[in-house]
The first five atom37 places (N, CA, C, CB, O) and aatype in JSON, in Angstrom:
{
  "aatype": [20, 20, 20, 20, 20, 20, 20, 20, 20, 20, 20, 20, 20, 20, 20, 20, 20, 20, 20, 20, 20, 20, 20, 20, 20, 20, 20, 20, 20, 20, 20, 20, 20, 20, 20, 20, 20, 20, 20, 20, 20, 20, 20, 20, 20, 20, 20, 20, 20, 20, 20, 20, 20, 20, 20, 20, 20, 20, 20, 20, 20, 20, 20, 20, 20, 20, 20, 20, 20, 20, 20, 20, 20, 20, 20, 20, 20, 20, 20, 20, 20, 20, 20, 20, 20, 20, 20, 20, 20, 20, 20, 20, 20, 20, 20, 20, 20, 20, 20, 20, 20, 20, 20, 20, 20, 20, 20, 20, 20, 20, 20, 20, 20, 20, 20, 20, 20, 20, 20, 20, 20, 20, 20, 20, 20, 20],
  "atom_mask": [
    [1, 1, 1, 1, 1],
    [1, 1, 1, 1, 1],
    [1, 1, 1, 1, 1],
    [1, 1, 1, 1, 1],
    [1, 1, 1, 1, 1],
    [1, 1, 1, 1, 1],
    [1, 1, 1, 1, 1],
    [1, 1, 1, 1, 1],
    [1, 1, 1, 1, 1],
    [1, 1, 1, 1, 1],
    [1, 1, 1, 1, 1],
    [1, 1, 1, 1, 1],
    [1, 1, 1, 1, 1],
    [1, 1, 1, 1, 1],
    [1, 1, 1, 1, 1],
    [1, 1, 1, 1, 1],
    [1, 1, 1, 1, 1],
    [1, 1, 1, 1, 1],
    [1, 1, 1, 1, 1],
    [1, 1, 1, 1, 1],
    [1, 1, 1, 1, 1],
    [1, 1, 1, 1, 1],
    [1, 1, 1, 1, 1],
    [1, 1, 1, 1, 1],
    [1, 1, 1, 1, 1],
    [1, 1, 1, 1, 1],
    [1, 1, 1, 1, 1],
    [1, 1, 1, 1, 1],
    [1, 1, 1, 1, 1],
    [1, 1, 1, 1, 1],
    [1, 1, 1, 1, 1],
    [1, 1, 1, 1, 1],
    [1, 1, 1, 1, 1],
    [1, 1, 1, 1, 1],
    [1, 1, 1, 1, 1],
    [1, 1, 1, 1, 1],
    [1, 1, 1, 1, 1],
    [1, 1, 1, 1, 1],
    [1, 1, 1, 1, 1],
    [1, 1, 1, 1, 1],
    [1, 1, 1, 1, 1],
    [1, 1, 1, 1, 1],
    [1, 1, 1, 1, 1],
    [1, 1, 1, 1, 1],
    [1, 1, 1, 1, 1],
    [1, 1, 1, 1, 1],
    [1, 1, 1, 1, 1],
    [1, 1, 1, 1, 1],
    [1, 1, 1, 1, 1],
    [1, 1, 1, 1, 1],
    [1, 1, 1, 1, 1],
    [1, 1, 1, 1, 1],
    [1, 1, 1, 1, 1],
    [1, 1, 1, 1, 1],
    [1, 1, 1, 1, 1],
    [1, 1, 1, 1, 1],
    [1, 1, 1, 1, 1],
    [1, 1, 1, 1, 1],
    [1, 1, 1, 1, 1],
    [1, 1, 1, 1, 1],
    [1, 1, 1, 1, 1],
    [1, 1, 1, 1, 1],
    [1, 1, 1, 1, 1],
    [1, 1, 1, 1, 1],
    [1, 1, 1, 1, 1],
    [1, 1, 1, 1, 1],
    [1, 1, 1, 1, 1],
    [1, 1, 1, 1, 1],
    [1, 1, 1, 1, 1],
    [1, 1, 1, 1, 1],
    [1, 1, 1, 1, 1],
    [1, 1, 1, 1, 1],
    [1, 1, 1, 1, 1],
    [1, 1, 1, 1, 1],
    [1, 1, 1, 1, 1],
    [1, 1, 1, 1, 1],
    [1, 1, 1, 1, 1],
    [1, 1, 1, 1, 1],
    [1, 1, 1, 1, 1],
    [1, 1, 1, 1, 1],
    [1, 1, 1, 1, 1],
    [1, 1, 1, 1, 1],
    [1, 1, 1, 1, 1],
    [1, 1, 1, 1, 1],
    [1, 1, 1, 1, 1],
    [1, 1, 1, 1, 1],
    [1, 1, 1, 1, 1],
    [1, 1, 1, 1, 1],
    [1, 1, 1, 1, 1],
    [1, 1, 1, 1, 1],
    [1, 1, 1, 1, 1],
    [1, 1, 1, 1, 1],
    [1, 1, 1, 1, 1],
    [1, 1, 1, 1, 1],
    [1, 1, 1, 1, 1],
    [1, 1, 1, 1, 1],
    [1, 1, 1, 1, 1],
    [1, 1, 1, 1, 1],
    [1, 1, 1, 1, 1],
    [1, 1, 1, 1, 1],
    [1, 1, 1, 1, 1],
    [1, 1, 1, 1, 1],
    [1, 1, 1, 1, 1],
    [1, 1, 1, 1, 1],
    [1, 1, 1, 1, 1],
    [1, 1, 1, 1, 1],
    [1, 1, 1, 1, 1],
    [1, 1, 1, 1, 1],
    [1, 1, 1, 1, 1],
    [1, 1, 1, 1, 1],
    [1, 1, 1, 1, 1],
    [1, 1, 1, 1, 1],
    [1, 1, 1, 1, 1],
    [1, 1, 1, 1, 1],
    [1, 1, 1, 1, 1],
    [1, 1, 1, 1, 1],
    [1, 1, 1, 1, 1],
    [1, 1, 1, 1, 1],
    [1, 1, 1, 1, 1],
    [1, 1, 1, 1, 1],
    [1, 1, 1, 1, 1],
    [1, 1, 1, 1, 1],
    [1, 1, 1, 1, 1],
    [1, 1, 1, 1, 1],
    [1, 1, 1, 1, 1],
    [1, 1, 1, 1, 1]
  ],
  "atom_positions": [
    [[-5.66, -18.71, -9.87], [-5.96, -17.53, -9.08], [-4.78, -17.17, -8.17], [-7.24, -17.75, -8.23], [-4.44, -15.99, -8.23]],
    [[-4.01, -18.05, -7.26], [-3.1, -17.99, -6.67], [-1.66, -16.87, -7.62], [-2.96, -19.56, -6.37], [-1.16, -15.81, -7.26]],
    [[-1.41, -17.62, -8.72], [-0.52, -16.28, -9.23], [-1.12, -15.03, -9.57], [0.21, -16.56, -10.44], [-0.58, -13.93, -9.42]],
    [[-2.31, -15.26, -10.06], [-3.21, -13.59, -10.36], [-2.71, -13.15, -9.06], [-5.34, -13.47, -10.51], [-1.72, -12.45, -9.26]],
    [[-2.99, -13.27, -7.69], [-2.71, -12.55, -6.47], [-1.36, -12.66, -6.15], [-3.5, -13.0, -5.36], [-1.02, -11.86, -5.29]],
    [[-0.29, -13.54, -6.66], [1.43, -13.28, -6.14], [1.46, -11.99, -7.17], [2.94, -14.87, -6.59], [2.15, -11.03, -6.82]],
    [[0.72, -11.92, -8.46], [1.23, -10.22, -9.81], [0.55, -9.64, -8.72], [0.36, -9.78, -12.01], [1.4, -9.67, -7.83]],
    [[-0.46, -9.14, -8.27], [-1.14, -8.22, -7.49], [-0.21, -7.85, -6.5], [-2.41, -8.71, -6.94], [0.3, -6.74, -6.43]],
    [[0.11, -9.18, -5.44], [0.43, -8.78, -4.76], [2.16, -7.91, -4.41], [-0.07, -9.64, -4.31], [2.57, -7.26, -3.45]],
    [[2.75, -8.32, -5.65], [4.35, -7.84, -5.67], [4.41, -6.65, -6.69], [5.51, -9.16, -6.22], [5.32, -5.82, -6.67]],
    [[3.33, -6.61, -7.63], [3.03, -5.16, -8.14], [3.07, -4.19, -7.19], [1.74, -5.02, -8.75], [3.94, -3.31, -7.18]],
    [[1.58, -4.32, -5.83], [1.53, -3.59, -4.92], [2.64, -3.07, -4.04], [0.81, -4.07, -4.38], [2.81, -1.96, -3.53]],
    [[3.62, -4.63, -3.98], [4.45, -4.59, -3.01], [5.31, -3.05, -2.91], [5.32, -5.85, -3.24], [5.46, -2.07, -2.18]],
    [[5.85, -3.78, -4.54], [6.68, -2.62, -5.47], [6.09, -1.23, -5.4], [6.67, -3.01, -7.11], [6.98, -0.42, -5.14]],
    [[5.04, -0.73, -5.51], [4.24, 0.42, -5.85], [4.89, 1.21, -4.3], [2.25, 0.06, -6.08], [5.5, 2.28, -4.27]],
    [[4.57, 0.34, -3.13], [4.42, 0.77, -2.06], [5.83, 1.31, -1.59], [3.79, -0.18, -1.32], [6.21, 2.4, -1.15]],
    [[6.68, -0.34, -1.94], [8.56, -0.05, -1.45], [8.8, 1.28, -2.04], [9.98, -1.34, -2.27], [9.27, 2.02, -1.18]],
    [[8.66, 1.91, -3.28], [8.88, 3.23, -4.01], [8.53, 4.39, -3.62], [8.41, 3.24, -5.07], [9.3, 5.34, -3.55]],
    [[7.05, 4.44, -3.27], [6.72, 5.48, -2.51], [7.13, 5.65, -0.81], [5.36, 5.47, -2.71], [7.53, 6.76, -0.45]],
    [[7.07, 5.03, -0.22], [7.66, 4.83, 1.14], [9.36, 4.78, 1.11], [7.02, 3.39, 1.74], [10.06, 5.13, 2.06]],
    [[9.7, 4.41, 0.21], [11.12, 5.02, 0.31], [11.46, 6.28, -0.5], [12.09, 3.99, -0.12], [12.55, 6.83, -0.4]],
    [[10.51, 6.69, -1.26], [10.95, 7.95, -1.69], [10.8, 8.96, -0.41], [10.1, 8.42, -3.0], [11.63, 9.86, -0.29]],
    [[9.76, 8.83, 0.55], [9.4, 9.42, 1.61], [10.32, 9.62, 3.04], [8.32, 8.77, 1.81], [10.47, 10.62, 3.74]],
    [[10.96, 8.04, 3.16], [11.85, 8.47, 3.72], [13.37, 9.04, 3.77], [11.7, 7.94, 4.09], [14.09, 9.55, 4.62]],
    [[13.49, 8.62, 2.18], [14.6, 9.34, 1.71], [15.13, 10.93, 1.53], [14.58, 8.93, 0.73], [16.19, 11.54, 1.66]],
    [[13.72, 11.23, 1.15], [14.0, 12.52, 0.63], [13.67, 13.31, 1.71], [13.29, 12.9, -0.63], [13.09, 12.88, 2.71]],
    [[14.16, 14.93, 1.47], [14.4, 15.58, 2.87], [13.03, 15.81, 2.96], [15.43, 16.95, 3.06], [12.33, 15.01, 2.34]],
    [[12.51, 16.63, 3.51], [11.1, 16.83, 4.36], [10.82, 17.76, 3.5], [11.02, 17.29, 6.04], [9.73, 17.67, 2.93]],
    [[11.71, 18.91, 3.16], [11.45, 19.92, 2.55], [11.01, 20.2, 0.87], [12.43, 20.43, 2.9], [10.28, 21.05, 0.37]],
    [[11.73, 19.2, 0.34], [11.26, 18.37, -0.99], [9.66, 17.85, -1.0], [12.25, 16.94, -1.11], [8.74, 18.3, -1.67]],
    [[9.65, 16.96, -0.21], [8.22, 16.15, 0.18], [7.25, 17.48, 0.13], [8.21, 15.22, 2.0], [6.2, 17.61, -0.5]],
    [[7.83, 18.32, 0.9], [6.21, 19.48, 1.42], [6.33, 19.8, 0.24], [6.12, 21.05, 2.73], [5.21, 19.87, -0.25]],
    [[7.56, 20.16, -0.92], [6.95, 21.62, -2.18], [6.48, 20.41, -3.38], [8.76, 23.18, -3.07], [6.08, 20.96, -4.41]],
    [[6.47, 19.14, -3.42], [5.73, 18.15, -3.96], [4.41, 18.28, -4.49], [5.68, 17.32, -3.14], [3.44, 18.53, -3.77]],
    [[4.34, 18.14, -5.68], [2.75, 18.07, -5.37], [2.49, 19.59, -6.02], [2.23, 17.85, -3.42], [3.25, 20.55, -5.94]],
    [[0.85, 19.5, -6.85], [0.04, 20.8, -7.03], [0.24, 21.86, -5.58], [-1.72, 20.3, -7.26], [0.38, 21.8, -4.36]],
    [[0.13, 22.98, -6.89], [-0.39, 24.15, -5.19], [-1.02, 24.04, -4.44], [-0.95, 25.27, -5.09], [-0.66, 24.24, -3.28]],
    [[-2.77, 23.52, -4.9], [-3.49, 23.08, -4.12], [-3.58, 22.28, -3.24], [-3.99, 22.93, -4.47], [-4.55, 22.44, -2.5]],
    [[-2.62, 21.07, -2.91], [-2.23, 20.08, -2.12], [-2.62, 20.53, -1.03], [-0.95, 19.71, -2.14], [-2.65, 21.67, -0.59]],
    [[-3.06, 19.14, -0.43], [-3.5, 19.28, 1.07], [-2.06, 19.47, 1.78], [-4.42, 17.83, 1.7], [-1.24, 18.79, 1.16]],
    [[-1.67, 19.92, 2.51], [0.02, 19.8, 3.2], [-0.07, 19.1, 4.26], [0.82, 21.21, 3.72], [-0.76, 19.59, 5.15]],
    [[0.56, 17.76, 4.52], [0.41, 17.18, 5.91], [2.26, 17.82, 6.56], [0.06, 14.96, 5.79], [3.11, 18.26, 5.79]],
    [[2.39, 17.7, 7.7], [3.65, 17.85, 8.59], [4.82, 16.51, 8.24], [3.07, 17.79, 10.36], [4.54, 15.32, 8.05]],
    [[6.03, 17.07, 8.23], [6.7, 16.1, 7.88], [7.18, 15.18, 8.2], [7.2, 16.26, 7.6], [7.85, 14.42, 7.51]],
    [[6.81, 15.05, 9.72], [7.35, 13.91, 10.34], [6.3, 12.97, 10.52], [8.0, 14.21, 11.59], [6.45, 11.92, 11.14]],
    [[4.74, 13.51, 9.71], [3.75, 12.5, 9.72], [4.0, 11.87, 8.0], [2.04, 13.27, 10.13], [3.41, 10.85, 7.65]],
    [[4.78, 12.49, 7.21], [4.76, 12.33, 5.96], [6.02, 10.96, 6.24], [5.09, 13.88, 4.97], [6.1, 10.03, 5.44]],
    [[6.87, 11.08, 7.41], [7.75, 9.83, 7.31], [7.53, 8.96, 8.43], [9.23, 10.15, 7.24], [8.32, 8.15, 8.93]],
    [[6.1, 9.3, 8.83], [5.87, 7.69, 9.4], [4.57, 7.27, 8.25], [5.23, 7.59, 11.51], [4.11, 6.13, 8.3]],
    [[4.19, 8.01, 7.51], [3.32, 7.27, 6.39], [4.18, 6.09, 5.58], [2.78, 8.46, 5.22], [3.85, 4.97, 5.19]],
    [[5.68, 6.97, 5.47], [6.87, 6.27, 4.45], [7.17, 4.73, 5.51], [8.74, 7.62, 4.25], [7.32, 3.6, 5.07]],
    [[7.18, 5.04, 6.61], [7.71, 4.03, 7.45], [6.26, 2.91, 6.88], [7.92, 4.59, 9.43], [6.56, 1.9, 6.24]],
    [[4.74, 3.19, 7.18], [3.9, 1.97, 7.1], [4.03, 1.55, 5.6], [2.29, 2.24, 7.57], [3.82, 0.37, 5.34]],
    [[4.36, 2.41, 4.58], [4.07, 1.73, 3.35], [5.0, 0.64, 3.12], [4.1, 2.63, 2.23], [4.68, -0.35, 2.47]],
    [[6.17, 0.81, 3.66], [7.58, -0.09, 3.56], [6.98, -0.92, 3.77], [8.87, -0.01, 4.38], [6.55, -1.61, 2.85]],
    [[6.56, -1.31, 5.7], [6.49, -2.4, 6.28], [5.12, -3.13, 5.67], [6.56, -2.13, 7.78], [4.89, -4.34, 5.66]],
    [[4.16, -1.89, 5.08], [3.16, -2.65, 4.53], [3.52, -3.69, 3.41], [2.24, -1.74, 4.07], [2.92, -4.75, 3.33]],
    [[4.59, -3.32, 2.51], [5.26, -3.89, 1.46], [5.73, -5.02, 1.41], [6.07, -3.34, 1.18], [5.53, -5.94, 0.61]],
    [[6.74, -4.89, 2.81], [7.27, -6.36, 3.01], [6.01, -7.31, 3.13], [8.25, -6.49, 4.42], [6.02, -8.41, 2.58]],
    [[4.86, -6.82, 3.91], [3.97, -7.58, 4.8], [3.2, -8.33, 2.91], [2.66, -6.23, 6.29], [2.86, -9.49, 2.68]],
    [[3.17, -7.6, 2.33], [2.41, -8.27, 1.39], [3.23, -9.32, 1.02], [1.96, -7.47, 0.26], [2.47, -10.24, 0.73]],
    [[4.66, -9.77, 0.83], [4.94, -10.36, 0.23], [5.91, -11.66, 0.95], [5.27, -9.53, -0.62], [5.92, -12.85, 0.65]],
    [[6.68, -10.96, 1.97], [7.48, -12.09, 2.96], [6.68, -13.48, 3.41], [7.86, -11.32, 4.45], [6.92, -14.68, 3.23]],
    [[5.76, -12.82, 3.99], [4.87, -13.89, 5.01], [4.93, -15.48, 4.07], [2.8, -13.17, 5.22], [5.39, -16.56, 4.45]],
    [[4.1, -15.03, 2.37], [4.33, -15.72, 1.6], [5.17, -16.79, 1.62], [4.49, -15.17, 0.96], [5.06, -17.99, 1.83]],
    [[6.58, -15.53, 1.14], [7.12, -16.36, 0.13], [8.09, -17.02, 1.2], [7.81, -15.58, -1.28], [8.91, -17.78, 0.69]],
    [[8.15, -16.87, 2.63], [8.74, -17.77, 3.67], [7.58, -18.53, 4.25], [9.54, -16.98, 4.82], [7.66, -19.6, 4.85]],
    [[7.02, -18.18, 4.12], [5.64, -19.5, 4.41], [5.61, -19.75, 6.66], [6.57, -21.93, 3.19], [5.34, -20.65, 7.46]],
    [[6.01, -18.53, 6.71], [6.04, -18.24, 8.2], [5.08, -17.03, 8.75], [7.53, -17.89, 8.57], [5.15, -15.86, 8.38]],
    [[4.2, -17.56, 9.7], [3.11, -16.27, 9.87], [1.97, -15.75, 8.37], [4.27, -14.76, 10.26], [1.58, -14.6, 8.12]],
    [[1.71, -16.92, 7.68], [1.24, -16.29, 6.5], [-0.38, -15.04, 6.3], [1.08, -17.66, 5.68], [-0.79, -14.45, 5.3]],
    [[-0.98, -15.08, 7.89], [-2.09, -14.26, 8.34], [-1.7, -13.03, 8.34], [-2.6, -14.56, 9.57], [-2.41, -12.24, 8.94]],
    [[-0.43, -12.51, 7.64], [0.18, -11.01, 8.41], [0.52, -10.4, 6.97], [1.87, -11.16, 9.7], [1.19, -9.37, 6.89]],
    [[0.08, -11.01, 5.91], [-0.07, -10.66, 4.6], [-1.4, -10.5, 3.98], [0.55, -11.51, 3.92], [-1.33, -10.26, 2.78]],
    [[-2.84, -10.58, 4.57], [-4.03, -9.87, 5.07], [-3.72, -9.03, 5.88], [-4.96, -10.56, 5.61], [-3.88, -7.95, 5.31]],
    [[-3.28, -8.83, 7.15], [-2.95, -7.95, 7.75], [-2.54, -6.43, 7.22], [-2.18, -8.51, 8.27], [-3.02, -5.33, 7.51]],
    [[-1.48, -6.81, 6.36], [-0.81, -5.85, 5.74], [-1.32, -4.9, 4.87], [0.0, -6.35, 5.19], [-1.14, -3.68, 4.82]],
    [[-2.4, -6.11, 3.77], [-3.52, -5.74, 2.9], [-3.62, -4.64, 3.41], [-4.78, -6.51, 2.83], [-3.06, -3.57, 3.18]],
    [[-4.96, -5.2, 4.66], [-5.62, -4.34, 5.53], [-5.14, -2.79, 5.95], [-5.7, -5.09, 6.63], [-5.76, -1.76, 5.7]],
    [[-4.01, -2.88, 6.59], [-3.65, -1.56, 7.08], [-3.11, -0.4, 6.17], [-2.69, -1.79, 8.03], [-2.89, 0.74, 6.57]],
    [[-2.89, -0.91, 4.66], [-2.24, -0.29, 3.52], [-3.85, 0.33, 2.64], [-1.11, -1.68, 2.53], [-4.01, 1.34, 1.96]],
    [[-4.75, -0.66, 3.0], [-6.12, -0.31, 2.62], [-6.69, 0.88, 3.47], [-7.02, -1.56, 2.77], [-7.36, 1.68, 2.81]],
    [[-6.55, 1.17, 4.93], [-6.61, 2.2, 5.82], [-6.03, 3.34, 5.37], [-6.09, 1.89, 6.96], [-6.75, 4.33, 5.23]],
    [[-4.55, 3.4, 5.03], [-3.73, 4.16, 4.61], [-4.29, 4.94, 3.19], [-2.51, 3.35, 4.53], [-4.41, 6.16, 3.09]],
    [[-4.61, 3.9, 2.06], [-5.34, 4.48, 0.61], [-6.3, 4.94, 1.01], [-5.77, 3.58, -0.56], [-6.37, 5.94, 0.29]],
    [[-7.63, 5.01, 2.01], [-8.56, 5.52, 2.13], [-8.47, 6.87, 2.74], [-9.22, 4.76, 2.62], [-9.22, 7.8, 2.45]],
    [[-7.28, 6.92, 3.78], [-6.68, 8.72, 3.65], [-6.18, 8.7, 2.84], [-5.77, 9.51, 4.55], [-6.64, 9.73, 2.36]],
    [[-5.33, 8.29, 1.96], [-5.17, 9.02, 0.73], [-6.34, 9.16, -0.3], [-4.12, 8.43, 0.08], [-6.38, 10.36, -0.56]],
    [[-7.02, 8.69, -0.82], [-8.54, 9.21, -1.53], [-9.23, 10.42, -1.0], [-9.69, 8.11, -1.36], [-9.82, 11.21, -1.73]],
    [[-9.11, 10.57, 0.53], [-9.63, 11.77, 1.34], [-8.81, 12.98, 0.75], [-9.39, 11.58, 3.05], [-9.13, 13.77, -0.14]],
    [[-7.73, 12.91, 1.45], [-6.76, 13.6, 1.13], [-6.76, 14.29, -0.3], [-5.75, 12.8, 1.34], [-6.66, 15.48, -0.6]],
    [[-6.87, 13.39, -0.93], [-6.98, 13.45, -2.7], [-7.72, 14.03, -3.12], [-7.24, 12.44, -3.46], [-7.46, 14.83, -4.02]],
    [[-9.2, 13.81, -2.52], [-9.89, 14.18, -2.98], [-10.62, 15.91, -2.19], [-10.52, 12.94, -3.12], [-11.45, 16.66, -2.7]],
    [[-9.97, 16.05, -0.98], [-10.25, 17.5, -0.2], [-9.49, 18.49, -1.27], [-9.45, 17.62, 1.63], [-9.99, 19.51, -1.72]],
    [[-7.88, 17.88, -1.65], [-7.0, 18.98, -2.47], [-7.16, 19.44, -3.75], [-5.81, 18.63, -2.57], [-7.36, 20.45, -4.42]],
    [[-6.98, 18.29, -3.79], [-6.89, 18.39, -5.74], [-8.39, 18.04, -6.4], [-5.58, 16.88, -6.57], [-8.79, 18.71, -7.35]],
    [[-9.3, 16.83, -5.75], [-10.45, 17.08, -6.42], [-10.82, 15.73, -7.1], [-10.28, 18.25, -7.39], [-9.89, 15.22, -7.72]],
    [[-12.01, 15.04, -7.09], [-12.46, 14.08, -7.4], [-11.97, 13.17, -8.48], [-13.43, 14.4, -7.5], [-12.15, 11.96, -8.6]],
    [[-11.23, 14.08, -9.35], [-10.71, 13.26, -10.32], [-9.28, 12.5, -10.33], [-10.76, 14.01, -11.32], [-8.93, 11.55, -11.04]],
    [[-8.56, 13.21, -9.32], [-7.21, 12.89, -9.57], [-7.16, 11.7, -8.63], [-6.12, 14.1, -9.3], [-6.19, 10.96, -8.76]],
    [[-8.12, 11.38, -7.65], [-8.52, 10.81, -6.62], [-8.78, 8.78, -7.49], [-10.11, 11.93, -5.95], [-9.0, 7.69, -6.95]],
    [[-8.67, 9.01, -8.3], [-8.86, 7.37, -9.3], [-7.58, 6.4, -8.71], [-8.52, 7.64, -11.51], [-7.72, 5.34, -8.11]],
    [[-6.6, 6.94, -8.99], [-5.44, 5.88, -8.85], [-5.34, 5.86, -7.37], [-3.91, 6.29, -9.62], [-5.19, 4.68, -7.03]],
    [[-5.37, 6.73, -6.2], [-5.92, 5.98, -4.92], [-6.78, 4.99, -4.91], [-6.5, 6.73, -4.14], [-6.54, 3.96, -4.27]],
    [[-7.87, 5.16, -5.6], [-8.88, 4.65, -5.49], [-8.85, 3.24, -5.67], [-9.62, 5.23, -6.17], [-9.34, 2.49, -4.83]],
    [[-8.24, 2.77, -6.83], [-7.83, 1.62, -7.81], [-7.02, 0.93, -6.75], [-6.92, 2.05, -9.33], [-7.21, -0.23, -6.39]],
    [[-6.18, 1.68, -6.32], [-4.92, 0.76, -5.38], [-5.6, -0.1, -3.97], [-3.54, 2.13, -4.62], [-5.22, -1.14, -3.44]],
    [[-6.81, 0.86, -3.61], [-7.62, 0.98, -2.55], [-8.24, 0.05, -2.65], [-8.31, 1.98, -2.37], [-8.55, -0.45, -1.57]],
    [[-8.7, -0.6, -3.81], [-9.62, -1.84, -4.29], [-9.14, -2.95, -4.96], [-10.57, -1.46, -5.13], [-9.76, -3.83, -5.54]],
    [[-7.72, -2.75, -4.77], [-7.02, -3.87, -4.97], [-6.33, -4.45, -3.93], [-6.26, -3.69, -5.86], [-6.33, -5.68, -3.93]],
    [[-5.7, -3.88, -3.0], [-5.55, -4.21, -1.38], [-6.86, -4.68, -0.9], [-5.11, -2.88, -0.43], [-6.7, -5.87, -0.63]],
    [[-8.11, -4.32, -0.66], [-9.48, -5.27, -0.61], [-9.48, -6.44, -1.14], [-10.58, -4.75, -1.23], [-9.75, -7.48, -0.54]],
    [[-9.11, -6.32, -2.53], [-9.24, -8.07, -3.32], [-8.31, -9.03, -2.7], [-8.73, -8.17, -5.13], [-8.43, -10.21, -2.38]],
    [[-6.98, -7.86, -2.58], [-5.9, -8.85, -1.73], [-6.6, -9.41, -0.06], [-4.22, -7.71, -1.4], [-6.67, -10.57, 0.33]],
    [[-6.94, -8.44, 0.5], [-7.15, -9.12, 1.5], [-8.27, -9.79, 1.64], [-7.0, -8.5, 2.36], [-8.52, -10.31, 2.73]],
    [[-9.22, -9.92, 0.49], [-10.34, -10.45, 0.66], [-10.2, -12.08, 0.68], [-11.21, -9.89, -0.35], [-10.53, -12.99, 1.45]],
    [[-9.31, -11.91, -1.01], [-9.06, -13.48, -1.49], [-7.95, -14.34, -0.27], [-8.16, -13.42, -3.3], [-8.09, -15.45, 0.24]],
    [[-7.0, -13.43, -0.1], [-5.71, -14.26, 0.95], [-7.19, -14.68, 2.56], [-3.65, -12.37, 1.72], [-7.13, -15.71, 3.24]],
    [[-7.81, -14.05, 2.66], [-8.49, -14.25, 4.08], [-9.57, -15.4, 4.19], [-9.22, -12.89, 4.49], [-9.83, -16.11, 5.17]],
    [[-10.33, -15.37, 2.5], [-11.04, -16.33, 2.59], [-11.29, -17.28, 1.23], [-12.12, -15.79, 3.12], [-12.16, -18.15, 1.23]],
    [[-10.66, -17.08, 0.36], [-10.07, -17.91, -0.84], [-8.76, -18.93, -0.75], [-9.69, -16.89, -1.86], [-8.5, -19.97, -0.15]],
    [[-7.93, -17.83, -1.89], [-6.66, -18.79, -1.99], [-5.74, -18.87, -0.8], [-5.75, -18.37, -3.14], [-5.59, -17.78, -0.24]],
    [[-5.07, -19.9, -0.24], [-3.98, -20.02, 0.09], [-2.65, -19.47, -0.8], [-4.05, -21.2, 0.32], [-2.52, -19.26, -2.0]],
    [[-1.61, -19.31, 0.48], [-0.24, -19.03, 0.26], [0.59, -20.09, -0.39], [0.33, -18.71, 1.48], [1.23, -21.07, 0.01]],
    [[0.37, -19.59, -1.41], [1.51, -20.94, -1.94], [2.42, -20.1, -3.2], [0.41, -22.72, -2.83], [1.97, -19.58, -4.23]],
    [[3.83, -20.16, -2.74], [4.31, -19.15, -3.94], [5.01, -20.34, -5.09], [5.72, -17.76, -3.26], [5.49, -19.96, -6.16]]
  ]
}
């Protein structure tokens, strides 16, 4: 079980480092014409502190680990990246519409497993 959750958890990691750095990379103005017409539009300097938590959420899934220092802050991370997918499902699902709203959803319930199993299952052991 322990490696089932290191693939989970560095899949996620990855998923997250990509989008959060595409966010803060790219100009603001790119970010807003992103996306269906219908898109909900958030402001852009909330669009790059979303980019800022997904990063740190990223590291958080996977450092704590694999340095075996503070390893409670990789639930943590789960957690607040799980906050984050649940406005995005909102989000997802106000704009574009119930369907496109799945792969939030999926990511949303896999940050749960992560933080379920790291909080009261497996230990950190990479």
């Amino acid at each position: 079980m322990n490696i089932l959750m290191w693939i989970i958890q560095v899949l996620l990691a990855l998923l997250f480092l990509f989008s959060g750095a595409s966010k803060l990379i790219l100009p603001i103005e790119k970010l807003m014409a992103m996306g269906p017409p219908n898109q909900v539009h958030l402001p852009g300097l909330f669009l790059r502190f979303i980019g800022v938590c997904e990063v740190l959420g990223a590291l958080g899934l996977i450092l704590p680990g694999l340095l075996r220092i503070k390893t409670g802050l990789t639930r943590l991370a789960a957690a607040a990246l799980a906050v984050l997918m649940i406005g995005a499902v909102v989000v997802t699902v106000a704009g574009i519409g119930p369907g496109a709203a799945v792969v939030p959803f999926v990511i949303l319930v896999l940050l749960v497993f992560v933080f379920y199993e790291r909080t009261f299952k497996v230990p950190h052991r990479p």
